[in-house]
C-alpha positions as CSV (number, residue, x, y, z in Angstrom):
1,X,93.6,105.5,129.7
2,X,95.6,102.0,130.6
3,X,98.9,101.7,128.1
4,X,98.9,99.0,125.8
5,X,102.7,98.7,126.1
6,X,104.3,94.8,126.6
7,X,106.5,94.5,129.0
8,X,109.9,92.1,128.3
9,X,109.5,88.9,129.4
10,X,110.7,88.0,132.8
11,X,113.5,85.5,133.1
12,X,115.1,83.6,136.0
13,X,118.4,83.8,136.5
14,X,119.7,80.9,134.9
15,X,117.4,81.7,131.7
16,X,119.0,85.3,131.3
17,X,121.4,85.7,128.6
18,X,124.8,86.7,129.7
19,X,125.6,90.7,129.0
20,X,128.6,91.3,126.5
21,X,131.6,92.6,128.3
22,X,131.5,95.8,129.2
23,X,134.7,97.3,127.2
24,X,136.3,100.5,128.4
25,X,138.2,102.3,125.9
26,X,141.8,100.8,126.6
27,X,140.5,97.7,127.9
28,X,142.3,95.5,124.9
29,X,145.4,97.8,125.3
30,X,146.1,97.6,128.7
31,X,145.4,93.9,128.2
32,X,148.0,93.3,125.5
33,X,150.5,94.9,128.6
34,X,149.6,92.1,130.8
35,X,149.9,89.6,127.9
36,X,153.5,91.5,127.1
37,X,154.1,90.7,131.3
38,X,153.1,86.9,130.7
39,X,155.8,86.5,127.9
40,X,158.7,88.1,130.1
41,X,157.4,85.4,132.8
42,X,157.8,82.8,130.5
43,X,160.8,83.7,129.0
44,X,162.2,83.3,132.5
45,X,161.2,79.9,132.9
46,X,157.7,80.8,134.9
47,X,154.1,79.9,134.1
48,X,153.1,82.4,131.3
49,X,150.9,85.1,133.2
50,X,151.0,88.8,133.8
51,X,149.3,91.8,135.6
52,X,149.1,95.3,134.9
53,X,147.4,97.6,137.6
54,X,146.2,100.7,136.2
55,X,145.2,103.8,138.3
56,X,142.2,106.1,138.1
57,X,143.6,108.5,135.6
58,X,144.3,105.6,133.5
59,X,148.6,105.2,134.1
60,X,150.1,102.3,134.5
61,X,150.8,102.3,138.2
62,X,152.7,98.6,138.1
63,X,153.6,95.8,136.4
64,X,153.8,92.2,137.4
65,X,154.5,88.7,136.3
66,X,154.5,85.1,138.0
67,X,157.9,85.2,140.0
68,X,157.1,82.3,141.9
69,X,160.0,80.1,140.8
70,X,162.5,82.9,140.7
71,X,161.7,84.3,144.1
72,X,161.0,81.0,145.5
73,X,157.9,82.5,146.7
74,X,154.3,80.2,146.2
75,X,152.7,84.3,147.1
76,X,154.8,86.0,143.6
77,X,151.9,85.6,141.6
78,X,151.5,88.3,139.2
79,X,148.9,89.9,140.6
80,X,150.2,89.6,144.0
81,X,153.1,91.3,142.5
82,X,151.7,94.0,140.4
83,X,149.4,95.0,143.7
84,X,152.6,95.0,145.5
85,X,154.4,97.3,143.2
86,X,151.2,99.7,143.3
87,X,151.3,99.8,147.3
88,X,155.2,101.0,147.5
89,X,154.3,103.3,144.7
90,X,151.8,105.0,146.4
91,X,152.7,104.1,149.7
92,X,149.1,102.8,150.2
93,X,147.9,99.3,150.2
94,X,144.4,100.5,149.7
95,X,144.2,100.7,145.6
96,X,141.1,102.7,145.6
97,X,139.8,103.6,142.1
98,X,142.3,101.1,140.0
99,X,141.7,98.6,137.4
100,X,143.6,95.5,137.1
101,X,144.6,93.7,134.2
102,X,145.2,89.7,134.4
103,X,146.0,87.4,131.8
104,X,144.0,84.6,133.9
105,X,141.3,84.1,136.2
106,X,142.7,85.1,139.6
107,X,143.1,82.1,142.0
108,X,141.5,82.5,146.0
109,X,144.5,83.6,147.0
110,X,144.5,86.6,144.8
111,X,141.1,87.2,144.4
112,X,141.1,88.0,148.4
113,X,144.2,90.3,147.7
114,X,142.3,92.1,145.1
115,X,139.5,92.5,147.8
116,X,142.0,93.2,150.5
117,X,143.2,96.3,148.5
118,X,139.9,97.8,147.3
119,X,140.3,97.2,143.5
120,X,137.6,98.7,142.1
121,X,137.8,96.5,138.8
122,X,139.2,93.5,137.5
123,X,139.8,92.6,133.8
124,X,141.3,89.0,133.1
125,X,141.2,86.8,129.5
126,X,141.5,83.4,130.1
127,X,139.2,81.7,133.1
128,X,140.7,79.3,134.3
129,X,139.0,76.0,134.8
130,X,141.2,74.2,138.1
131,X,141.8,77.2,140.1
132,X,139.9,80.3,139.7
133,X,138.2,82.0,141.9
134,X,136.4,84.5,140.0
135,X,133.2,81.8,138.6
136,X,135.6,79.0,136.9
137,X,135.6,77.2,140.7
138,X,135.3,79.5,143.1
139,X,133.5,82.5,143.8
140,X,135.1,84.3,145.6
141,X,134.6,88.2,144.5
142,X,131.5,89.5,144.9
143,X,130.4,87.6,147.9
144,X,127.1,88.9,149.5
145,X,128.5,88.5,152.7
146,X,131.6,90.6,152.0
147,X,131.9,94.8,152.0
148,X,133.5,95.4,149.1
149,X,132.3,95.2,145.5
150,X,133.8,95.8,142.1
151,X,133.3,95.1,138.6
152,X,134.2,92.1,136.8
153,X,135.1,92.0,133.2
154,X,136.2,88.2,131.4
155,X,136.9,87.2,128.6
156,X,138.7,89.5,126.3
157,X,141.5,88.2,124.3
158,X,140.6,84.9,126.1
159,X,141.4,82.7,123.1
160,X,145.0,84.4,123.3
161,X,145.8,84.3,126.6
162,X,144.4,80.2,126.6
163,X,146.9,79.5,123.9
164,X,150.1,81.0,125.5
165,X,149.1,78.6,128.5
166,X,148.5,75.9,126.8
167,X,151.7,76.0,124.4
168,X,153.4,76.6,127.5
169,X,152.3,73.9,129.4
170,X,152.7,71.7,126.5
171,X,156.5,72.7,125.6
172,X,157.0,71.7,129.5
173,X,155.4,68.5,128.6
174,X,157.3,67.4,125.7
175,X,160.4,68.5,127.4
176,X,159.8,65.8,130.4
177,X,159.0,63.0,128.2
């Protein structure tokens, strides 16, 4: 006997709803770290963003903020920083199995370090609209053509993480004029 039983509707790509986030258990916590790391970075006179890289067994590994002005460095992002950090720490510069935590989209130039070092997922708030490279303008993880993978979570605490930005950014504005 045939079933009776309907099928879901197919949908293109551009028709499919979006999934929720997938949230992990400390997802928000380890956030809130990297949020903590974006207030040291401004209270140091840098752009307000921050980093934590967490290994598999869920420790913080490293820590990192935007250092660029202090270091003189245009590399001393904070990812680029945290995923330092982690390297020296485990004197590896392959991060196999470890989450990292962003405050903002990750721009080409850390979204290829993230690749570089075999992240296996990357959790950031805020996309950000001029320079990232995770959907917002580029698209740089993920690409068919490259051999590594890993999973992408946006969007949580987004609306927080936009407002220290834009207060930031703002602040720096007012102070010029």
């Amino acid at each position: 006997m045939r079933s009776t039983t309907a099928f879901p509707t197919r949908y293109t790509k551009t028709q499919m709803p979006a999934p929720p986030p997938i949230l992990k258990t400390d997802d928000l916590v380890f956030l809130r770290a990297a949020i903590a790391e974006a207030h040291a970075a401004e209270a140091a006179g840098e752009v307000p963003v921050g980093a934590i890289l967490v290994g598999p067994n869920g420790d913080i590994l490293a820590r990192g903020n935007n250092r660029v002005l202090r270091d003189h460095d245009p590399t001393a992002h904070a990812e680029i920083v945290a995923l330092r950090a982690a390297g020296q720490a485990l004197t590896n510069y392959r991060l196999n199995d470890c989450t990292l935590y962003v405050t903002l989209e990750p721009c080409a130039m850390c979204a290829g370090a993230i690749l570089h070092a075999r992240i296996a997922r990357l959790v950031y708030a805020a996309p950000d609209p001029k320079a990232g490279a995770c959907g917002s303008v580029l698209s740089v993880l993920n690409h068919p053509q490259l051999n590594h993978k890993l999973e992408v979570t946006s969007g949580l605490l987004a609306d927080d993480c936009s407002a220290l930005l834009q207060n930031f950014f703002r602040a720096r504005r007012n102070a010029a004029s």
